[in-house]
């Protein structure tokens, strides 16, 4: 109830400012994950030779993964389990969940510091990032 | 309230099954005739390793949380929650006393394909022998040979924690009478070798239906809803429909499905989670042709 009032207030404030309306945390975090998925897709297309190597795309994709996963752990206020695929285990074990997010963020940053220079390098980068996804989803994401 | 009622109904039904089973006397554990397991000679260990990964034995029999090579120690101990109580997975490492080191091939094979334990007792179907029943005796021989090469563990798992009447092994005879089957779950074109291989992997060692097919109150498959999705036995969420009728994988190509089984990535770069993450790690160890065969079979089953 209180939360709803808060959202309403935020939404009204948004309207008043002529800006965007406030999104539910569920939407925000799903949006962040979608962005991460899309970036992995862009990198994969380069690694597989479906798209030509483009340093800008590689950099933008890795940056999107890094910034999105760093913002991700902040989108789990108490009570936001509903209507999402987030497992209740996130709230029981938040420190471990945060550590898994941080570890993906750190690997993305390392790759940004030494940008993969060709499709094979991008493939190797995917090999580093990919296991983080399943590792976290195994414990903290449930299909509904 | 509703849940309690459901439990009551299933208990009553279960007791009915026990009585009926006892009356018919046909429910005693049925081994294969000993000759079924004779004459296979030296196992093909590298093929045995493939059957091992296809069967996903480590997902249940490795110590909870084991990673990497530690998964090859089949020490048991994982608690498996079910509507019938909690099972504690046993040690099947080749240890002589704590594990299955002294078992004969016949004892191992009867457990794998008939759900009969070494002393002739019924085993619980939480061990998916209803799927492994489709393993050929040669493949069982290869699998057992491979398991014997793995490290020994002295661990002894706690006994199962099951309320009456589920704690009575004899009553499983009734369950088997009703639900045990080593027949094909769905018809496929016997001339299509790829589909036949896919069917073997999915319905047999891969035991995909154990999670993806819904069950009735007694824990038997609803065979008309083969692979149509089911509530997650862990309690949280839903295990997806993987027939061509699924809103998700119905739109995937065979290549998309094979890629998912190798990497865990869906076409829109979501990544497999929950208990499927480990299934993917196991199936990724099979030859690519096997993943292609599984994909072809999933496209060929009836849409639900």
Short mmCIF file of C-alpha atoms in Angstrom, two decimals:
data_model
loop_
_atom_site.label_atom_id
_atom_site.label_comp_id
_atom_site.label_asym_id
_atom_site.label_seq_id
_atom_site.Cartn_x
_atom_site.Cartn_y
_atom_site.Cartn_z
CA UNK A 1 0.00 0.00 0.00
CA UNK A 2 2.67 2.40 1.08
CA UNK A 3 4.81 1.24 -1.80
CA UNK A 4 2.00 1.91 -4.25
CA UNK A 5 1.62 5.43 -2.88
CA UNK A 6 5.30 5.91 -3.30
CA UNK A 7 5.19 4.77 -6.92
CA UNK A 8 2.20 6.96 -7.54
CA UNK A 9 4.03 9.93 -6.08
CA UNK A 10 7.07 9.15 -8.15
CA UNK A 11 4.97 8.75 -11.27
CA UNK A 12 3.20 12.05 -10.64
CA UNK A 13 6.52 13.73 -10.01
CA UNK A 14 7.69 12.30 -13.32
CA UNK A 15 4.61 13.62 -15.06
CA UNK A 16 5.01 17.00 -13.47
CA UNK A 17 8.56 17.19 -14.70
CA UNK A 18 7.37 16.05 -18.13
CA UNK A 19 9.84 13.21 -17.82
CA UNK A 20 9.51 9.42 -17.86
CA UNK A 21 7.17 7.61 -15.48
CA UNK A 22 8.74 5.53 -12.73
CA UNK A 23 9.07 1.87 -13.61
CA UNK A 24 8.51 -1.02 -11.24
CA UNK A 25 11.79 -2.64 -10.09
CA UNK A 26 10.73 -5.82 -11.89
CA UNK A 27 10.60 -3.95 -15.19
CA UNK A 28 13.88 -2.18 -14.55
CA UNK A 29 15.80 -5.35 -13.79
CA UNK A 30 14.26 -7.31 -16.66
CA UNK A 31 15.21 -4.41 -18.92
CA UNK A 32 18.80 -4.55 -17.64
CA UNK A 33 18.96 -8.31 -18.27
CA UNK A 34 17.48 -7.86 -21.76
CA UNK A 35 20.20 -5.32 -22.49
CA UNK A 36 22.82 -7.80 -21.32
CA UNK A 37 21.25 -10.52 -23.48
CA UNK A 38 21.18 -8.21 -26.51
CA UNK A 39 24.84 -7.31 -26.00
CA UNK A 40 25.81 -10.97 -25.78
CA UNK A 41 23.89 -11.48 -29.03
CA UNK A 42 25.80 -8.68 -30.76
CA UNK A 43 29.14 -10.12 -29.60
CA UNK A 44 28.11 -13.61 -30.65
CA UNK A 45 27.21 -12.44 -34.18
CA UNK A 46 30.76 -11.05 -34.54
CA UNK A 47 32.37 -14.16 -33.06
CA UNK A 48 30.45 -16.38 -35.48
CA UNK A 49 31.27 -14.16 -38.49
CA UNK A 50 27.61 -13.25 -39.08
CA UNK A 51 28.62 -9.59 -38.65
CA UNK A 52 31.99 -7.99 -39.45
CA UNK A 53 34.30 -7.10 -36.55
CA UNK A 54 33.61 -3.57 -35.36
CA UNK A 55 35.56 -2.25 -32.36
CA UNK A 56 32.82 0.27 -31.57
CA UNK A 57 30.16 -2.44 -31.32
CA UNK A 58 32.42 -4.60 -29.16
CA UNK A 59 33.15 -1.71 -26.84
CA UNK A 60 29.51 -0.61 -26.62
CA UNK A 61 28.35 -4.18 -25.90
CA UNK A 62 30.91 -4.78 -23.16
CA UNK A 63 30.12 -1.38 -21.66
CA UNK A 64 26.40 -2.16 -21.65
CA UNK A 65 27.07 -5.49 -19.89
CA UNK A 66 29.30 -3.83 -17.32
CA UNK A 67 26.98 -0.93 -16.45
CA UNK A 68 23.81 -3.04 -16.50
CA UNK A 69 25.13 -5.78 -14.21
CA UNK A 70 26.47 -3.19 -11.77
CA UNK A 71 23.05 -1.52 -11.54
CA UNK A 72 21.26 -4.87 -11.36
CA UNK A 73 21.68 -5.78 -7.64
CA UNK A 74 20.03 -2.48 -6.61
CA UNK A 75 16.71 -3.46 -8.22
CA UNK A 76 15.56 -5.94 -5.57
CA UNK A 77 13.69 -4.00 -2.85
CA UNK A 78 11.84 -6.19 -0.34
CA UNK A 79 8.51 -7.37 -1.69
CA UNK A 80 9.46 -7.26 -5.37
CA UNK A 81 9.53 -11.06 -5.81
CA UNK A 82 6.05 -11.04 -7.34
CA UNK A 83 5.50 -10.99 -11.10
CA UNK A 84 9.06 -11.80 -11.95
CA UNK A 85 11.41 -14.68 -12.46
CA UNK A 86 13.61 -13.62 -9.56
CA UNK A 87 13.97 -16.45 -7.03
CA UNK A 88 13.18 -15.76 -3.35
CA UNK A 89 16.71 -17.07 -2.71
CA UNK A 90 18.03 -13.65 -3.83
CA UNK A 91 16.60 -12.06 -0.69
CA UNK A 92 17.79 -14.94 1.51
CA UNK A 93 21.33 -14.75 0.21
CA UNK A 94 21.81 -11.25 -1.10
CA UNK A 95 25.56 -11.09 -0.46
CA UNK A 96 26.23 -14.14 -2.61
CA UNK A 97 23.92 -12.81 -5.32
CA UNK A 98 25.71 -9.44 -5.29
CA UNK A 99 29.08 -11.21 -5.49
CA UNK A 100 27.99 -13.12 -8.59
CA UNK A 101 26.92 -9.86 -10.24
CA UNK A 102 30.18 -8.15 -9.25
CA UNK A 103 32.21 -11.01 -10.67
CA UNK A 104 30.57 -10.68 -14.10
CA UNK A 105 31.10 -6.89 -13.89
CA UNK A 106 34.79 -7.36 -13.11
CA UNK A 107 35.30 -9.72 -16.07
CA UNK A 108 33.54 -7.29 -18.42
CA UNK A 109 35.78 -4.45 -17.17
CA UNK A 110 38.93 -6.52 -17.72
CA UNK A 111 37.84 -7.14 -21.31
CA UNK A 112 37.09 -3.44 -21.80
CA UNK A 113 40.58 -2.56 -20.62
CA UNK A 114 42.03 -4.86 -23.29
CA UNK A 115 39.45 -4.78 -26.03
CA UNK A 116 39.26 -8.05 -28.04
CA UNK A 117 40.81 -7.16 -31.40
CA UNK A 118 39.29 -9.72 -33.78
CA UNK A 119 36.42 -12.24 -34.03
CA UNK A 120 38.48 -14.96 -32.32
CA UNK A 121 39.16 -12.58 -29.44
CA UNK A 122 35.46 -11.82 -29.19
CA UNK A 123 34.77 -15.57 -29.10
CA UNK A 124 37.22 -15.95 -26.22
CA UNK A 125 35.55 -13.03 -24.43
CA UNK A 126 32.18 -14.79 -24.74
CA UNK A 127 33.79 -17.87 -23.25
CA UNK A 128 34.70 -15.76 -20.20
CA UNK A 129 31.36 -13.99 -19.81
CA UNK A 130 28.98 -16.83 -20.71
CA UNK A 131 29.50 -19.09 -17.67
CA UNK A 132 28.50 -16.22 -15.32
CA UNK A 133 25.00 -16.21 -16.81
CA UNK A 134 24.17 -19.86 -16.13
CA UNK A 135 25.98 -19.79 -12.80
CA UNK A 136 23.66 -17.09 -11.45
CA UNK A 137 20.49 -18.25 -13.24
CA UNK A 138 20.98 -21.78 -11.85
CA UNK A 139 20.40 -20.54 -8.33
CA UNK A 140 18.60 -17.21 -8.58
CA UNK A 141 16.31 -17.26 -11.62
CA UNK A 142 13.17 -19.40 -11.88
CA UNK A 143 10.99 -19.81 -14.97
CA UNK A 144 7.32 -19.22 -14.18
CA UNK B 1 -6.92 -26.91 3.13
CA UNK B 2 -7.11 -27.91 -0.51
CA UNK B 3 -3.60 -29.18 -0.31
CA UNK B 4 -4.42 -31.30 2.72
CA UNK B 5 -7.42 -32.72 0.97
CA UNK B 6 -5.35 -33.56 -2.03
CA UNK B 7 -2.81 -35.29 0.17
CA UNK B 8 -5.55 -37.30 1.81
CA UNK B 9 -6.96 -38.37 -1.51
CA UNK B 10 -3.57 -39.43 -2.73
CA UNK B 11 -2.90 -41.36 0.48
CA UNK B 12 -6.20 -43.20 0.19
CA UNK B 13 -5.53 -43.96 -3.45
CA UNK B 14 -2.04 -45.07 -2.59
CA UNK B 15 -3.34 -47.47 0.08
CA UNK B 16 -5.85 -48.77 -2.42
CA UNK B 17 -3.03 -49.46 -4.80
CA UNK B 18 -1.09 -51.22 -2.04
CA UNK B 19 -4.02 -53.49 -1.24
CA UNK B 20 -4.79 -54.21 -4.86
CA UNK B 21 -1.13 -54.85 -5.48
CA UNK B 22 -0.87 -57.23 -2.55
CA UNK B 23 -3.99 -59.08 -3.62
CA UNK B 24 -2.74 -59.69 -7.11
CA UNK B 25 0.63 -60.88 -5.99
CA UNK B 26 2.08 -59.66 -9.24
CA UNK B 27 3.92 -56.84 -7.60
CA UNK B 28 7.00 -58.60 -6.38
CA UNK B 29 10.20 -57.02 -7.68
CA UNK B 30 10.89 -58.39 -11.10
CA UNK B 31 14.52 -58.92 -12.07
CA UNK B 32 15.65 -59.79 -15.53
CA UNK B 33 16.50 -63.48 -16.02
CA UNK B 34 20.21 -63.76 -15.12
CA UNK B 35 21.14 -64.60 -18.73
CA UNK B 36 20.03 -61.08 -19.76
CA UNK B 37 23.30 -59.78 -18.29
CA UNK B 38 25.61 -62.56 -19.46
CA UNK B 39 28.36 -62.44 -22.01
CA UNK B 40 29.02 -58.74 -22.57
CA UNK B 41 32.74 -58.97 -21.84
CA UNK B 42 34.93 -55.92 -21.38
CA UNK B 43 32.97 -52.64 -21.31
CA UNK B 44 33.66 -49.79 -23.75
CA UNK B 45 34.71 -47.21 -21.14
CA UNK B 46 34.60 -44.15 -23.35
CA UNK B 47 31.09 -45.04 -24.45
CA UNK B 48 30.24 -45.70 -20.80
CA UNK B 49 31.33 -42.15 -20.02
CA UNK B 50 28.91 -40.84 -22.65
CA UNK B 51 26.02 -42.83 -21.18
CA UNK B 52 27.05 -41.44 -17.78
CA UNK B 53 26.78 -37.81 -18.95
CA UNK B 54 23.62 -38.45 -20.94
CA UNK B 55 22.15 -39.96 -17.76
CA UNK B 56 23.15 -37.02 -15.58
CA UNK B 57 24.09 -39.26 -12.64
CA UNK B 58 26.20 -36.51 -11.04
CA UNK B 59 23.23 -34.13 -10.78
CA UNK B 60 21.84 -36.36 -8.03
CA UNK B 61 24.66 -38.63 -6.84
CA UNK B 62 27.55 -36.12 -6.48
CA UNK B 63 27.93 -34.37 -3.12
CA UNK B 64 25.66 -31.29 -2.95
CA UNK B 65 27.45 -28.29 -4.46
CA UNK B 66 30.36 -30.31 -5.92
CA UNK B 67 32.13 -28.63 -8.86
CA UNK B 68 34.60 -29.83 -11.48
CA UNK B 69 36.29 -33.17 -10.82
CA UNK B 70 34.68 -33.40 -7.37
CA UNK B 71 31.45 -34.20 -9.25
CA UNK B 72 32.94 -37.54 -10.23
CA UNK B 73 32.84 -38.66 -6.59
CA UNK B 74 29.38 -40.23 -6.42
CA UNK B 75 29.18 -40.01 -2.64
CA UNK B 76 25.46 -39.26 -2.46
CA UNK B 77 23.84 -37.18 0.27
CA UNK B 78 21.77 -34.74 -1.78
CA UNK B 79 18.27 -34.32 -0.27
CA UNK B 80 15.54 -34.55 -2.94
CA UNK B 81 12.22 -33.02 -1.91
CA UNK B 82 9.06 -34.52 -3.35
CA UNK B 83 5.33 -34.51 -2.56
CA UNK B 84 5.92 -37.90 -0.89
CA UNK B 85 8.71 -36.83 1.47
CA UNK B 86 12.47 -36.24 1.28
CA UNK B 87 14.80 -38.75 -0.37
CA UNK B 88 18.50 -38.82 0.45
CA UNK B 89 20.42 -39.93 -2.62
CA UNK B 90 22.68 -42.95 -1.88
CA UNK B 91 26.41 -43.42 -2.46
CA UNK B 92 26.99 -45.21 -5.79
CA UNK B 93 30.77 -44.79 -5.88
CA UNK B 94 32.73 -48.04 -6.36
CA UNK B 95 33.52 -48.23 -2.62
CA UNK B 96 33.15 -51.85 -1.44
CA UNK B 97 31.08 -51.11 1.66
CA UNK B 98 29.57 -47.61 1.37
CA UNK B 99 29.04 -47.78 -2.39
CA UNK B 100 28.30 -50.35 -5.08
CA UNK B 101 31.83 -51.73 -5.54
CA UNK B 102 30.80 -55.33 -4.86
CA UNK B 103 27.68 -55.37 -7.01
CA UNK B 104 27.48 -57.71 -9.98
CA UNK B 105 26.50 -56.38 -13.40
CA UNK B 106 23.14 -58.10 -12.94
CA UNK B 107 22.52 -56.29 -9.63
CA UNK B 108 23.49 -52.96 -11.16
CA UNK B 109 21.49 -53.62 -14.33
CA UNK B 110 18.35 -54.71 -12.46
CA UNK B 111 18.54 -51.53 -10.35
CA UNK B 112 18.99 -49.32 -13.44
CA UNK B 113 16.33 -50.84 -15.66
CA UNK B 114 13.86 -52.56 -13.33
CA UNK B 115 14.13 -50.55 -10.11
CA UNK B 116 15.12 -53.65 -8.12
CA UNK B 117 17.75 -53.23 -5.37
CA UNK B 118 20.56 -55.70 -4.61
CA UNK B 119 18.51 -57.53 -1.97
CA UNK B 120 15.51 -57.82 -4.25
CA UNK B 121 13.73 -54.77 -2.80
CA UNK B 122 11.78 -52.20 -4.84
CA UNK B 123 13.56 -48.90 -5.43
CA UNK B 124 11.78 -45.56 -5.35
CA UNK B 125 11.05 -43.94 -8.71
CA UNK B 126 12.73 -40.74 -7.48
CA UNK B 127 15.65 -42.68 -9.00
CA UNK B 128 14.51 -42.31 -12.61
CA UNK B 129 14.76 -46.00 -13.54
CA UNK B 130 11.43 -45.65 -15.34
CA UNK B 131 13.48 -43.78 -17.97
CA UNK B 132 16.74 -45.72 -17.63
CA UNK B 133 14.63 -48.85 -18.33
CA UNK B 134 15.26 -48.07 -22.01
CA UNK B 135 19.05 -48.53 -21.71
CA UNK B 136 20.25 -51.53 -23.69
CA UNK B 137 22.19 -54.16 -21.68
CA UNK B 138 25.37 -53.33 -23.62
CA UNK B 139 25.05 -49.68 -22.62
CA UNK B 140 24.44 -50.68 -18.98
CA UNK B 141 27.62 -52.78 -19.11
CA UNK B 142 29.60 -49.81 -20.51
CA UNK B 143 28.12 -47.45 -17.91
CA UNK B 144 28.92 -49.77 -15.02
CA UNK B 145 32.46 -50.26 -16.29
CA UNK B 146 32.95 -46.49 -16.38
CA UNK B 147 31.49 -45.93 -12.89
CA UNK B 148 33.95 -48.50 -11.51
CA UNK B 149 36.84 -46.28 -12.71
CA UNK B 150 35.61 -43.34 -10.58
CA UNK B 151 36.91 -42.46 -7.08
CA UNK B 152 35.58 -44.30 -4.03
CA UNK B 153 33.81 -42.49 -1.21
CA UNK B 154 33.14 -43.81 2.32
CA UNK B 155 30.15 -41.49 2.78
CA UNK B 156 26.89 -43.02 4.03
CA UNK B 157 23.79 -40.96 3.19
CA UNK B 158 21.03 -40.62 5.80
CA UNK B 159 17.92 -42.80 5.37
CA UNK B 160 14.99 -41.36 3.40
CA UNK B 161 12.59 -39.21 5.36
CA UNK B 162 9.19 -40.44 4.19
CA UNK B 163 5.88 -40.46 6.10
CA UNK B 164 3.67 -43.55 6.20
CA UNK B 165 2.64 -45.14 3.85
CA UNK B 166 5.33 -44.00 1.45
CA UNK B 167 8.06 -45.50 3.63
CA UNK B 168 6.95 -49.04 2.74
CA UNK B 169 9.00 -50.25 -0.21
CA UNK B 170 6.71 -53.19 -0.83
CA UNK B 171 3.95 -50.79 -1.76
CA UNK B 172 5.99 -49.66 -4.75
CA UNK B 173 4.92 -52.84 -6.49
CA UNK B 174 1.53 -51.24 -7.01
CA UNK B 175 3.14 -48.10 -8.38
CA UNK B 176 5.21 -50.09 -10.83
CA UNK B 177 2.19 -52.10 -11.89
CA UNK B 178 0.40 -48.89 -12.79
CA UNK B 179 3.19 -46.73 -14.17
CA UNK B 180 6.39 -48.63 -14.97
CA UNK B 181 6.88 -48.93 -18.72
CA UNK B 182 9.88 -49.46 -20.95
CA UNK B 183 7.79 -48.90 -24.08
CA UNK B 184 8.14 -45.82 -26.33
CA UNK B 185 6.36 -42.73 -24.93
CA UNK B 186 5.39 -41.44 -28.37
CA UNK B 187 5.62 -43.09 -31.80
CA UNK B 188 8.43 -42.00 -34.13
CA UNK B 189 9.29 -43.13 -37.65
CA UNK B 190 11.46 -46.25 -37.09
CA UNK B 191 13.19 -45.69 -40.46
CA UNK B 192 14.53 -42.30 -39.36
CA UNK B 193 17.77 -43.15 -37.52
CA UNK B 194 18.21 -39.61 -36.19
CA UNK B 195 14.74 -39.56 -34.62
CA UNK B 196 15.23 -43.03 -33.18
CA UNK B 197 18.50 -41.89 -31.57
CA UNK B 198 16.84 -38.73 -30.25
CA UNK B 199 13.99 -40.77 -28.81
CA UNK B 200 16.44 -43.10 -27.07
CA UNK B 201 18.35 -40.19 -25.54
CA UNK B 202 15.32 -38.19 -24.41
CA UNK B 203 13.06 -41.02 -23.21
CA UNK B 204 15.97 -43.14 -21.90
CA UNK B 205 19.22 -41.91 -20.34
CA UNK B 206 18.43 -38.18 -20.70
CA UNK B 207 15.24 -38.72 -18.62
CA UNK B 208 13.95 -35.34 -19.84
CA UNK B 209 10.34 -36.38 -19.18
CA UNK B 210 11.03 -36.82 -15.45
CA UNK B 211 11.05 -33.03 -15.12
CA UNK B 212 9.18 -31.83 -18.22
CA UNK B 213 6.11 -34.12 -18.04
CA UNK B 214 3.31 -33.47 -15.53
CA UNK B 215 2.31 -36.24 -13.08
CA UNK B 216 -0.92 -37.41 -11.51
CA UNK B 217 -1.58 -37.58 -7.74
CA UNK B 218 0.30 -40.87 -7.45
CA UNK B 219 3.41 -39.62 -9.20
CA UNK B 220 2.76 -41.38 -12.53
CA UNK B 221 3.31 -39.55 -15.82
CA UNK B 222 0.32 -38.04 -17.55
CA UNK B 223 1.41 -39.70 -20.77
CA UNK B 224 -1.03 -37.68 -22.88
CA UNK B 225 0.93 -34.57 -21.85
CA UNK B 226 4.39 -35.93 -22.70
CA UNK B 227 6.97 -33.09 -22.25
CA UNK B 228 4.18 -30.52 -21.97
CA UNK B 229 5.65 -28.83 -18.88
CA UNK B 230 5.04 -29.33 -15.16
CA UNK B 231 5.21 -27.60 -11.79
CA UNK B 232 8.74 -27.56 -10.42
CA UNK B 233 9.09 -30.21 -7.67
CA UNK B 234 11.44 -27.83 -5.82
CA UNK B 235 8.34 -25.75 -5.22
CA UNK B 236 9.26 -22.60 -7.12
CA UNK B 237 8.14 -21.87 -10.65
CA UNK B 238 7.25 -23.99 -13.63
CA UNK B 239 9.28 -26.37 -15.79
CA UNK B 240 8.60 -25.33 -19.38
CA UNK B 241 6.71 -27.09 -22.14
CA UNK B 242 9.27 -28.38 -24.67
CA UNK B 243 6.88 -29.75 -27.30
CA UNK B 244 6.37 -27.88 -30.60
CA UNK B 245 3.25 -26.36 -28.94
CA UNK B 246 5.38 -24.29 -26.55
CA UNK B 247 5.16 -20.53 -26.88
CA UNK B 248 8.94 -20.39 -26.43
CA UNK B 249 10.71 -23.30 -28.08
CA UNK B 250 7.88 -23.93 -30.54
CA UNK B 251 9.38 -21.00 -32.46
CA UNK B 252 12.99 -22.22 -32.17
CA UNK B 253 14.70 -24.05 -35.03
CA UNK B 254 16.31 -27.44 -34.50
CA UNK B 255 19.67 -25.67 -34.58
CA UNK B 256 18.47 -23.25 -31.86
CA UNK B 257 17.54 -26.20 -29.63
CA UNK B 258 20.89 -27.92 -30.24
CA UNK B 259 22.74 -24.67 -29.42
CA UNK B 260 20.73 -24.29 -26.21
CA UNK B 261 21.64 -27.83 -25.15
CA UNK B 262 25.32 -27.08 -25.81
CA UNK B 263 25.71 -23.53 -24.47
CA UNK B 264 22.58 -22.84 -22.43
CA UNK B 265 21.80 -19.79 -24.55
CA UNK B 266 18.34 -19.28 -26.04
CA UNK B 267 17.99 -17.48 -29.40
CA UNK B 268 17.44 -14.17 -27.54
CA UNK B 269 20.43 -14.81 -25.27
CA UNK B 270 18.68 -15.72 -22.13
CA UNK B 271 20.70 -18.41 -20.36
CA UNK B 272 19.40 -21.71 -18.95
CA UNK B 273 18.76 -21.57 -15.23
CA UNK B 274 17.48 -23.73 -12.38
CA UNK B 275 18.04 -27.47 -12.62
CA UNK B 276 18.38 -27.17 -16.43
CA UNK B 277 21.78 -25.44 -16.04
CA UNK B 278 23.30 -28.72 -14.90
CA UNK B 279 21.47 -30.74 -17.57
CA UNK B 280 23.07 -28.46 -20.18
CA UNK B 281 26.53 -28.98 -18.65
CA UNK B 282 25.99 -32.74 -18.96
CA UNK B 283 24.47 -32.81 -22.44
CA UNK B 284 27.21 -30.44 -23.69
CA UNK B 285 29.66 -33.33 -23.14
CA UNK B 286 27.91 -35.50 -25.77
CA UNK B 287 28.82 -35.51 -29.48
CA UNK B 288 27.09 -32.76 -31.53
CA UNK B 289 25.18 -35.40 -33.49
CA UNK B 290 23.43 -36.47 -30.27
CA UNK B 291 22.24 -32.92 -29.54
CA UNK B 292 20.99 -32.66 -33.13
CA UNK B 293 19.10 -35.93 -32.65
CA UNK B 294 17.49 -34.68 -29.42
CA UNK B 295 16.46 -31.48 -31.22
CA UNK B 296 14.93 -33.45 -34.10
CA UNK B 297 12.96 -35.61 -31.65
CA UNK B 298 11.66 -32.55 -29.74
CA UNK B 299 10.37 -31.18 -33.06
CA UNK B 300 8.68 -34.51 -33.83
CA UNK B 301 6.71 -35.11 -30.59
CA UNK B 302 3.01 -34.18 -30.52
CA UNK B 303 2.44 -30.44 -29.90
CA UNK B 304 0.82 -29.79 -26.52
#
